[in-house]
Coordinates of C-alpha atoms in Angstrom, one line a residue:
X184 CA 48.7 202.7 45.8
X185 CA 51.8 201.2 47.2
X186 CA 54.8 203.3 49.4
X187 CA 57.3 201.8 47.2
X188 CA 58.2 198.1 48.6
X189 CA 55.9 196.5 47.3
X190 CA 53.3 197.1 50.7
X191 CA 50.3 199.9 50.9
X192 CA 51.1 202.5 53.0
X193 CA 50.2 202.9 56.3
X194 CA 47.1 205.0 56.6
X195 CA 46.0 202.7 54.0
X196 CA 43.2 200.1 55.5
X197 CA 44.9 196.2 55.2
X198 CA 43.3 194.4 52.3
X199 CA 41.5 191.6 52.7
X200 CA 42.2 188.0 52.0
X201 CA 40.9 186.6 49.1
X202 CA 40.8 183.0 50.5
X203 CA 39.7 183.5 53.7
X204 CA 37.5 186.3 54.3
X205 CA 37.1 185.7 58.5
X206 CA 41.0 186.5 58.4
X207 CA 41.5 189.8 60.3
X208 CA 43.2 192.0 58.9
X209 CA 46.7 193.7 59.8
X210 CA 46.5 196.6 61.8
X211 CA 47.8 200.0 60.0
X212 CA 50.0 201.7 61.7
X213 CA 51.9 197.8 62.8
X214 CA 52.2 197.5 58.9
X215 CA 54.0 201.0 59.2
X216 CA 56.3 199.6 62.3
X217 CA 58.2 197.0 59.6
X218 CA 57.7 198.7 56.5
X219 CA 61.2 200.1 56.6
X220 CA 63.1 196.9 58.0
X221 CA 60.7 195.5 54.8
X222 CA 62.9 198.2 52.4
X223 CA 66.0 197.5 53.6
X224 CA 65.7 193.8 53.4
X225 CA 64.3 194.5 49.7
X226 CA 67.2 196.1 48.7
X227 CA 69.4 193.8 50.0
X228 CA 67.6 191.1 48.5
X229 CA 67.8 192.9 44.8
X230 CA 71.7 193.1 45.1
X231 CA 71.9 189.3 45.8
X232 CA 72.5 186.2 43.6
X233 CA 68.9 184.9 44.7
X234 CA 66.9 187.2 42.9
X235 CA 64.1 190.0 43.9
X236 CA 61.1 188.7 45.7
X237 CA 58.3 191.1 46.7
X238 CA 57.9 191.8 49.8
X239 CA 54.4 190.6 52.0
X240 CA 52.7 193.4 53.6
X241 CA 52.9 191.5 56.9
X242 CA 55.3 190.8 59.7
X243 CA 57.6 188.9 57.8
X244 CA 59.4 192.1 56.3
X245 CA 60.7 192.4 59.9
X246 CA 62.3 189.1 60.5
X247 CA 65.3 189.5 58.5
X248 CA 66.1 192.8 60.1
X249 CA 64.8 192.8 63.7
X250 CA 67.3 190.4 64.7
X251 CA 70.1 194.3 64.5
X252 CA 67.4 195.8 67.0
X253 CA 66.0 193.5 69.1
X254 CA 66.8 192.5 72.9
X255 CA 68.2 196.0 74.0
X256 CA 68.9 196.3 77.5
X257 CA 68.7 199.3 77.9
X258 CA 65.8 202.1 77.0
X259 CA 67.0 204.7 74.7
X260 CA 64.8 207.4 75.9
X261 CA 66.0 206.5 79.5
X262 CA 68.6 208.4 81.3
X263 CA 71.5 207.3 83.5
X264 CA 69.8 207.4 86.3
X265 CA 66.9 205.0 85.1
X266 CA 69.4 202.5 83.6
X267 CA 71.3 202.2 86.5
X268 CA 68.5 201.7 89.2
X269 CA 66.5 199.4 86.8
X270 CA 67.0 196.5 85.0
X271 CA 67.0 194.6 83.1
X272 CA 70.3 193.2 84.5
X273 CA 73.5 193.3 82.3
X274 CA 75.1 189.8 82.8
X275 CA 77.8 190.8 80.4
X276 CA 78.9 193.3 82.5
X277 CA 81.0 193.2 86.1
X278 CA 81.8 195.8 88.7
X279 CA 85.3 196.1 90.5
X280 CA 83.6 197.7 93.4
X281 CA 83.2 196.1 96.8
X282 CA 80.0 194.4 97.3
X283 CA 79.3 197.0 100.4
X284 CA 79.6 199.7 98.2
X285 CA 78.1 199.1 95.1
X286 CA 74.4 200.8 94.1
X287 CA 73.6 199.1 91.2
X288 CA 70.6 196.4 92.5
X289 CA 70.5 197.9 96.1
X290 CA 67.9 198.7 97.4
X291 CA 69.2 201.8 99.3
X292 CA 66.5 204.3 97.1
X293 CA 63.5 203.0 98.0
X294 CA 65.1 203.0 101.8
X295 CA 65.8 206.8 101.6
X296 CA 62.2 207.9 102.9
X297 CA 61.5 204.9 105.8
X298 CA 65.3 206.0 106.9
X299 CA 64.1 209.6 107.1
X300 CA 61.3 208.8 108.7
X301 CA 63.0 206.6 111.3
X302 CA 65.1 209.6 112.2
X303 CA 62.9 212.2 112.6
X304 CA 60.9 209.6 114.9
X305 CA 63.7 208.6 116.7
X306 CA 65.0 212.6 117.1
X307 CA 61.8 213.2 118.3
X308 CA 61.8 210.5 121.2
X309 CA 65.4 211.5 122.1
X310 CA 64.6 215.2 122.2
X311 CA 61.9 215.4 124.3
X312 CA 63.3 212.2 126.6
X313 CA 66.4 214.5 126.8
X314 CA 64.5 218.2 127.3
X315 CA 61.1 217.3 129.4
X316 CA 60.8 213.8 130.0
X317 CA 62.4 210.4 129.9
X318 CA 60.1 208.0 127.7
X319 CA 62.4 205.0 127.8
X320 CA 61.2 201.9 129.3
X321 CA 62.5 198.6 129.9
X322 CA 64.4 197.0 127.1
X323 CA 62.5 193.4 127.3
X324 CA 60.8 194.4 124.9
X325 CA 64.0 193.9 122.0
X326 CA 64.1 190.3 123.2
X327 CA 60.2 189.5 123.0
X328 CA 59.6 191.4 119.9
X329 CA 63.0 190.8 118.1
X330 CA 62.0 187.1 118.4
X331 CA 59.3 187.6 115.9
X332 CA 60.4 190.1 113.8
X333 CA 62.9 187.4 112.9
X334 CA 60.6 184.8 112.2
X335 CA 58.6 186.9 110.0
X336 CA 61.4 188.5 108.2
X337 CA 62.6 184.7 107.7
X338 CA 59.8 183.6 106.3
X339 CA 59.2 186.5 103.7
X340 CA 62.8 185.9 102.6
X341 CA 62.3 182.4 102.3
X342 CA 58.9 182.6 100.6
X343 CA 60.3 185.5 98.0
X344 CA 63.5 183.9 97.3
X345 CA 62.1 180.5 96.3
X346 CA 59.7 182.0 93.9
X347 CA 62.3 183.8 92.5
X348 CA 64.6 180.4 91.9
X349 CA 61.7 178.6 90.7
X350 CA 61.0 181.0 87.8
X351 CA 64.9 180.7 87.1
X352 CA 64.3 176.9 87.0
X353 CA 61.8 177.4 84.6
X354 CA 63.4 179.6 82.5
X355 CA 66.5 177.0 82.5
X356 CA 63.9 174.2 81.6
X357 CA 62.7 176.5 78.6
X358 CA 66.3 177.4 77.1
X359 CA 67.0 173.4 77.4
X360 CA 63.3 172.5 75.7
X361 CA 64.6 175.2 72.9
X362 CA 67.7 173.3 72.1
X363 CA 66.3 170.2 71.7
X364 CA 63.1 171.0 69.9
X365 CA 65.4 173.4 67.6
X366 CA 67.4 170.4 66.8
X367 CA 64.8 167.7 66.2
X368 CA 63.5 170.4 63.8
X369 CA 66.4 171.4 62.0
X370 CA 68.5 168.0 62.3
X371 CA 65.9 165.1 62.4
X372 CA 63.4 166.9 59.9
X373 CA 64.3 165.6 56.5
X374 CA 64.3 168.3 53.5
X375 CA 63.3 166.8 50.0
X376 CA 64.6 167.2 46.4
X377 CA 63.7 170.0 44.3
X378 CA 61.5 172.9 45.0
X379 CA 60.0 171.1 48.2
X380 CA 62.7 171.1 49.7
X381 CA 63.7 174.8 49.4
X382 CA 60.0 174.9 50.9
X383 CA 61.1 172.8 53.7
X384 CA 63.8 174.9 54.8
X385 CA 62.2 177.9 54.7
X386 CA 59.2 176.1 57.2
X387 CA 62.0 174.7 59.3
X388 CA 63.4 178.0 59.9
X389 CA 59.6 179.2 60.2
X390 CA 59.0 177.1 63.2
X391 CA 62.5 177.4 64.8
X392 CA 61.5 181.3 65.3
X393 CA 57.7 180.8 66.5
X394 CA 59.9 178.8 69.6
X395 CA 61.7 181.7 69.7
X396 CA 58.3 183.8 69.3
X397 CA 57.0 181.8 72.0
X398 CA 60.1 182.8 74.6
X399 CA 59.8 186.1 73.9
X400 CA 56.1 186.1 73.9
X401 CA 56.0 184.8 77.4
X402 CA 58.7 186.7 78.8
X403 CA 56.6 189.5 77.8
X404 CA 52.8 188.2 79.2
X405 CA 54.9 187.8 82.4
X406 CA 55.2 190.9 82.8
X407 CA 51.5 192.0 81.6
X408 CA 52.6 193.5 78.4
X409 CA 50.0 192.4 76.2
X410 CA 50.7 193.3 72.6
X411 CA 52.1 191.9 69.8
X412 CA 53.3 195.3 68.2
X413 CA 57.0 195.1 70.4
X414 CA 60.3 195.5 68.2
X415 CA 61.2 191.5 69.4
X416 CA 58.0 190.1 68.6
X417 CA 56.7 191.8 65.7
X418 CA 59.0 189.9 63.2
X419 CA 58.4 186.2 64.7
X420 CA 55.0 186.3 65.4
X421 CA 53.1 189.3 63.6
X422 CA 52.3 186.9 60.7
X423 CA 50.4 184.3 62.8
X424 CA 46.1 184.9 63.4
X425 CA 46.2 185.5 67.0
X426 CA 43.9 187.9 69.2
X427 CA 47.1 190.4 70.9
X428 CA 47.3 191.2 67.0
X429 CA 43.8 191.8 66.5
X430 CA 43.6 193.5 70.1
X431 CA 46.8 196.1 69.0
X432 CA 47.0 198.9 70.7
X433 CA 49.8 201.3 69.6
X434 CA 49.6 203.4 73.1
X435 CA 50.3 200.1 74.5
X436 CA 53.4 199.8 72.8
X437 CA 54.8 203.5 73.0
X438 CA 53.1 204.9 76.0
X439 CA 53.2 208.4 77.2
X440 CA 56.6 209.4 79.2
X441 CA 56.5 209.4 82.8
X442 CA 56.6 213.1 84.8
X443 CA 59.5 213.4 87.0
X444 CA 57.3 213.5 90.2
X445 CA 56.1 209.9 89.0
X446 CA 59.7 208.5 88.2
X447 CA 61.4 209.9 91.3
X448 CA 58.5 208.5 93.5
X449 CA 59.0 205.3 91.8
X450 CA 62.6 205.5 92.8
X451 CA 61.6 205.9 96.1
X452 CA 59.8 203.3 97.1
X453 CA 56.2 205.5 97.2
X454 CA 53.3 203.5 96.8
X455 CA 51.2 205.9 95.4
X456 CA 53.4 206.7 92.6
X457 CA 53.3 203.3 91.2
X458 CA 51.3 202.4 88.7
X459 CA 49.0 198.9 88.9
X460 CA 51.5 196.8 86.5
X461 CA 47.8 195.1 84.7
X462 CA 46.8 198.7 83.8
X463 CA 47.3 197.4 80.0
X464 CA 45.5 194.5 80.4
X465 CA 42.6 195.7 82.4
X466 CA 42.1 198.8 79.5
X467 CA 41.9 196.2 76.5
X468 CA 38.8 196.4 74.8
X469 CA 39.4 193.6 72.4
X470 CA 40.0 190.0 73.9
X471 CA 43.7 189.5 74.5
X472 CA 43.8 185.8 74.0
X473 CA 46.8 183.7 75.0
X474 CA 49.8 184.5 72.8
X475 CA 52.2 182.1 74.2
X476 CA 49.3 179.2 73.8
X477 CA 48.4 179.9 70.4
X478 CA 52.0 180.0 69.6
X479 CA 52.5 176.2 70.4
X480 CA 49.1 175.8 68.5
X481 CA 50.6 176.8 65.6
X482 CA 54.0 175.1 66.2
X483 CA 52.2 172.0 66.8
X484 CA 50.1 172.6 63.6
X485 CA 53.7 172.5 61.8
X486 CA 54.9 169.2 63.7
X487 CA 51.6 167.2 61.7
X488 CA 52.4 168.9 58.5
X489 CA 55.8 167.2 58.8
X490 CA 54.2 163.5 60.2
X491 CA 51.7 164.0 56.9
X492 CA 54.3 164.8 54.1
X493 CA 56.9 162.4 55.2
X494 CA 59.7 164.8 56.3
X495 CA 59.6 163.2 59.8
X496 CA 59.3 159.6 59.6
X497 CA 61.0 158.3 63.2
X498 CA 58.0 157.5 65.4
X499 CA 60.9 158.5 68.2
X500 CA 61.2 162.0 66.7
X501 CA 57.8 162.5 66.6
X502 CA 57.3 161.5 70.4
X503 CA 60.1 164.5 71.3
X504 CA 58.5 166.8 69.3
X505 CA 55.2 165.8 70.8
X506 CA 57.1 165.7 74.7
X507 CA 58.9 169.0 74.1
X508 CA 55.8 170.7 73.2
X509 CA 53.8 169.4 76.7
X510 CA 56.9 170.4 78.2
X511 CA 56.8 174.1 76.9
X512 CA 52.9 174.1 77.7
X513 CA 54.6 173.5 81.6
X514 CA 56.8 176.2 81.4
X515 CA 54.3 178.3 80.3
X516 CA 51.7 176.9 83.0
X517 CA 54.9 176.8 85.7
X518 CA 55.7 180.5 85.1
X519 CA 52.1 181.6 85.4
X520 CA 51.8 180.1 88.8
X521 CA 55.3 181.4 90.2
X522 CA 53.7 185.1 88.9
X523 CA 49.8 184.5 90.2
X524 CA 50.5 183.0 93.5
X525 CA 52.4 186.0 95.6
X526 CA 52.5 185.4 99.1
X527 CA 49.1 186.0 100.5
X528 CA 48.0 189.4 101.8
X529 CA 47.6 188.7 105.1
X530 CA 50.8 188.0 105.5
X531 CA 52.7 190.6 103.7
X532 CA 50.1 193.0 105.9
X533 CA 51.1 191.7 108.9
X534 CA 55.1 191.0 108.4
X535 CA 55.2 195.1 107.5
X536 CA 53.1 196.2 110.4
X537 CA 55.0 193.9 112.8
X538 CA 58.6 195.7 111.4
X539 CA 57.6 199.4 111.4
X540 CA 55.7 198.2 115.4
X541 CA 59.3 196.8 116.5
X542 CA 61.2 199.8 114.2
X543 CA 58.8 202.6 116.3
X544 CA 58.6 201.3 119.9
X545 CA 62.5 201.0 119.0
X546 CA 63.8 204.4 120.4
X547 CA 62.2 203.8 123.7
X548 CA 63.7 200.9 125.0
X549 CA 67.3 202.0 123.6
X550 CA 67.4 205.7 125.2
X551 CA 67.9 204.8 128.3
X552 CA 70.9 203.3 127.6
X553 CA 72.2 204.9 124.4
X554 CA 70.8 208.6 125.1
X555 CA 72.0 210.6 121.5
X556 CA 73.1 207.3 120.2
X557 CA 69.7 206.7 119.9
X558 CA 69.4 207.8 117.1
X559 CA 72.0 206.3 114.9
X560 CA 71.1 203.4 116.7
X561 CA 67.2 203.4 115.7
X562 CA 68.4 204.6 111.7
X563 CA 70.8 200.9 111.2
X564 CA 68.0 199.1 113.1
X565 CA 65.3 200.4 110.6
X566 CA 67.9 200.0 107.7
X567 CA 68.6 196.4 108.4
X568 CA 64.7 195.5 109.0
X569 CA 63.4 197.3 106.1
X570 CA 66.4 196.5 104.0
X571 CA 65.5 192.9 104.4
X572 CA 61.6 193.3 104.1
X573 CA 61.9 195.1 100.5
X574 CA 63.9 192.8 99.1
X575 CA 61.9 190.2 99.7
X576 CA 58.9 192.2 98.2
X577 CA 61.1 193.4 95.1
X578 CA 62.1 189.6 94.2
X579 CA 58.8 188.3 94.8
X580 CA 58.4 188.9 90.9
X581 CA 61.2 187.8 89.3
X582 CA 59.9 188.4 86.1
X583 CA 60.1 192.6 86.2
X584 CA 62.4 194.9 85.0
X585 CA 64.2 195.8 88.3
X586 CA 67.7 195.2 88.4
X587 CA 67.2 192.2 91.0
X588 CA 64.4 190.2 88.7
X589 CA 65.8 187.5 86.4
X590 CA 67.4 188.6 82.9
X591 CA 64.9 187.8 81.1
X592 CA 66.1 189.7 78.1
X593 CA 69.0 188.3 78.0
X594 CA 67.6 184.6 78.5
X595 CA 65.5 185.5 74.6
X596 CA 68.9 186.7 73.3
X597 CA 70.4 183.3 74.1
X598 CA 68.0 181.4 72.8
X599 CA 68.0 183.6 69.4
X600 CA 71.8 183.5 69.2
X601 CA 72.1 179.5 69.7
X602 CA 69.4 178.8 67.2
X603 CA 71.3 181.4 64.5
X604 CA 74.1 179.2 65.2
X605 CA 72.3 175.9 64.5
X606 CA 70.7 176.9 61.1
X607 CA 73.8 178.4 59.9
X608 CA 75.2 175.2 58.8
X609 CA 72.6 172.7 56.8
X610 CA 72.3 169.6 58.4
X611 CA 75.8 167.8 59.1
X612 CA 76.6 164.7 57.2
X613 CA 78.1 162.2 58.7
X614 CA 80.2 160.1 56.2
X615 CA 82.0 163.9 55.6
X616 CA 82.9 164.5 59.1
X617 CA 84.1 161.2 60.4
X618 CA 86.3 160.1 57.0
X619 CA 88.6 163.6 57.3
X620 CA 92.2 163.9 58.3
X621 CA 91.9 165.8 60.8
X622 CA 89.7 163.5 62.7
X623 CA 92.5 161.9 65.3
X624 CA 90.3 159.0 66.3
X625 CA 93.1 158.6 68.5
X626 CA 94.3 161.5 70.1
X627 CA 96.5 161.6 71.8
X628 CA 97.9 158.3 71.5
X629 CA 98.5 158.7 67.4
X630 CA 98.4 161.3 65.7
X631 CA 97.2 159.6 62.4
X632 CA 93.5 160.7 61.3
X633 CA 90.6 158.4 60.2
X634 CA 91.7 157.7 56.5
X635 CA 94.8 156.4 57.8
X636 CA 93.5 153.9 60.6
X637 CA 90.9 152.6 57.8
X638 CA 93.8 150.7 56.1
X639 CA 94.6 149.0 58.7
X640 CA 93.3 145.6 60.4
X641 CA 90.4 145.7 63.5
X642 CA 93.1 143.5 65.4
X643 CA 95.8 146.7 65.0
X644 CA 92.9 149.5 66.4
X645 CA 91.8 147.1 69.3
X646 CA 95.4 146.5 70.4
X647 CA 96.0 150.6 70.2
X648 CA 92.7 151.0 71.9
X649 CA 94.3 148.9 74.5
X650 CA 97.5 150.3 74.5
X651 CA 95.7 153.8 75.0
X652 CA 94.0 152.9 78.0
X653 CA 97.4 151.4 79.4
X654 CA 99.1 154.2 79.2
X655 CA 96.5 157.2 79.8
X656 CA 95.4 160.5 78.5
X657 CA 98.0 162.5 79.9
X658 CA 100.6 160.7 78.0
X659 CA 101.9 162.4 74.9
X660 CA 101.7 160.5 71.7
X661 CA 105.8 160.7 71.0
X662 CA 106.2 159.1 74.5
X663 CA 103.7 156.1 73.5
X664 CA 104.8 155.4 69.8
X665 CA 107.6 152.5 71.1
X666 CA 105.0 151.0 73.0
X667 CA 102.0 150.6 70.1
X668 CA 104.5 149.7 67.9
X669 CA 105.4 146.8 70.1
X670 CA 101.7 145.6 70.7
X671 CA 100.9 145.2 66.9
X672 CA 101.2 142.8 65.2
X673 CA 104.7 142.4 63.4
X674 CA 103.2 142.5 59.9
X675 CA 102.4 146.0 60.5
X676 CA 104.9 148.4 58.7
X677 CA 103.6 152.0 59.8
X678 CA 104.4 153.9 62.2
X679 CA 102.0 155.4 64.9

């Protein structure tokens, strides 16, 4: 019994294939997460001019559709609040308020209990000082310990900030790796007469989005979400035998919401109220596998297919294809070491104990000197010690979803929009484009297109060549017309 497009319904168990019975089959309720992209692609594809096609009950019904959906920035069940303080970061966007002022990526909520703390401490010091007895001592101390507080402050914002450019490198290196693959496919991949090549196409534009698949894939193993069940991933990569498919977990995918006490000590910086960002990983029961690698096992699968049928013939294409893949595999291998190699423990133990030591023995050497002011004093101290010790633990991950980690959303959506670009057009051919009209080969000495410089002699382009670099691009071509016409040749009869 079907639901009516031509797939079972959900609670219905996933048949299995006839031609390999090892294949595991497609989970339930992920058949029910497409099923009604799958209708609305059906319908679409009954009102068109290529004909009705029946729908697989697999993760293909979403690729023609998930593209409306997919790469939101921001959570739908969130509220303001949430999408303000938390990423990912909206590049589109810009704010017309002062650096200073602006709350968006601060820092300033996870600084509202340490502040507090700070001033009661600091109160507390003052008062008594002020009511019973003086505790200030001698202020040799700001010197000594300021010294090293600075170091170590230095050398967490060092450490943090060039992990986070690293995996901004890398994430550069796999946009420009996705280009040029994307190309090789789609441009240097021949298509052949007839039926195979409508079959070509349709595998060119299959492997274009497993490198797709594989950005979003990684973006989202960086940031230990495990599954393959997520509304950008489903459609590239659902269809491929991998173990996050077989390992789907739908609580994974839509987990429970958080209480407000959890959210608003997340906002605050509290340790206890943050969860252990693994949790997902550790509470897999079924081996996760590597979806990233066995996405560039399949795309490499596809690269041989081509070599074997004859659709990529260059032994130079072949060696790109062959390169770009190694240097995806490096991304993937770069990125994994930028997340897995934080700054050691016993350092980010003793930078923190060294601030609060200087932020606490603080208020002592200043009331002496500063009596009230003390405490306003000890509150901008704290503020510009913690300040810089939590950023440099909140960018140590770039690859999060706090408003200071990299965009990596917006990185997928790139990639996704650039390759729609490339296959909308089939591959350009080149005696069309050069031989037009409107191709000035000239510009802006003449204004005469291709066709018209083909009637004419090699000796008559040289000399205009010539002429051009005489005179200069900034030249218009009225100004230069007397001139070419006095460099060619007198058996010339048109005019520039």
């Amino acid at each position: 019994m079907t639901d009516g497009h031509g797939a079972p319904p959900s609670d219905a168990p996933a048949p299995a294939a006839a031609s390999d019975s090892t294949a595991a089959p497609v989970p339930a309720d992920l058949r029910s997460n497409v099923h009604h992209h799958a209708a609305a692609t059906h319908e679409k594809e009954q009102a068109s001019s290529i004909g009705r096609m029946t729908p697989r009950p697999t993760f293909l019904e979403n690729l023609a559709t998930s593209r409306d959906s997919q790469f939101q920035f921001d959570r739908r069940d969130s509220s303001e609040l949430d999408r303000y303080f938390h990423g990912p970061r909206n590049m589109e966007k810009h704010s017309k308020w002062p650096i200073m002022m602006r709350m968006h990526g601060s820092v300033m909520p996870k600084m509202i209990l340490p502040l507090l703390t700070v001033a009661i401490w600091s109160t507390a010091i003052t008062v008594f000082s002020k009511k019973v007895h003086s505790l200030g001592i001698n202020n040799i101390l700001l010197t000594v310990l300021g010294f090293v507080v600075g170091l170590a402050l230095s050398f967490r914002s060092s450490t943090a900030y060039e992990r986070w450019a690293d995996g901004r490198k890398y994430w550069a290196q796999l946009i420009q790796t996705s280009r040029n693959l994307s190309r090789t496919i789609w441009i240097n991949t021949a298509e052949r007469e007839g039926e195979e090549g409508r079959d070509d196409v349709l595998r060119k534009l299959s492997a274009i989005n497993l490198i797709l698949a594989f950005a979003v894939s990684l973006k989202h193993k960086l940031r230990f979400e495990p599954d393959i069940a997520y509304e950008d991933l489903a459609g590239l990569a659902g269809h491929l035998d991998t173990f996050a498919r077989d390992a789907h977990d739908r609580m994974v995918v839509n987990p429970p919401p958080k209480s407000i006490w959890k959210s608003a000590g997340e906002y605050l910086g509290v340790s206890f109220a943050e969860s252990n960002p693994r949790k997902y990983v550790k509470r897999s029961k079924k081996p996760l596998g590597h979806l990233p690698l066995e996405i560039l096992n399949h795309l490499s699968a596809y690269i041989d297919s081509c070599v074997a049928n004859g659709t990529m013939l260059s032994t130079l294409h072949q060696g790109q294809a062959i390169t770009m893949m190694a240097t995806l595999n490096e991304v993937l291998t770069g990125t994994e070491r930028v997340l897995d190699t934080p700054l050691p423990t016993a350092y980010s133990i003793a930078i923190a104990q060294i601030s609060w030591i200087y932020i606490l023995v603080l208020p002592f050497q200043l009331y002496d000197a500063l009596k009230w002011i003390t405490i306003p004093a000890s509150i901008v101290a704290a503020y510009i010690i913690l300040g810089l010790a939590t950023i440099g633990s909140e960018i140590e991950n770039p690859f999060g979803h706090d408003v200071n980690d990299l965009p990596l959303d917006t990185y997928c959506r790139q990639i996704a929009v650039e390759m729609d670009i490339m296959t909308a057009t089939p591959r350009p051919d080149v005696d069309d484009f050069m031989s037009r009209a409107e191709n000035l080969v000239l510009f802006p000495l003449s204004q005469l297109g291709y066709p018209d410089w083909q009637q004419r002699s090699l000796e008559d382009i040289r000399g205009a060549l010539r002429t051009k670099a005489v005179v200069g691009p900034s030249s218009a071509a009225s100004d230069t017309s007397t001139m070419v016409e006095s460099l060619r040749p007198k058996t010339t009869t048109s005019s520039v």
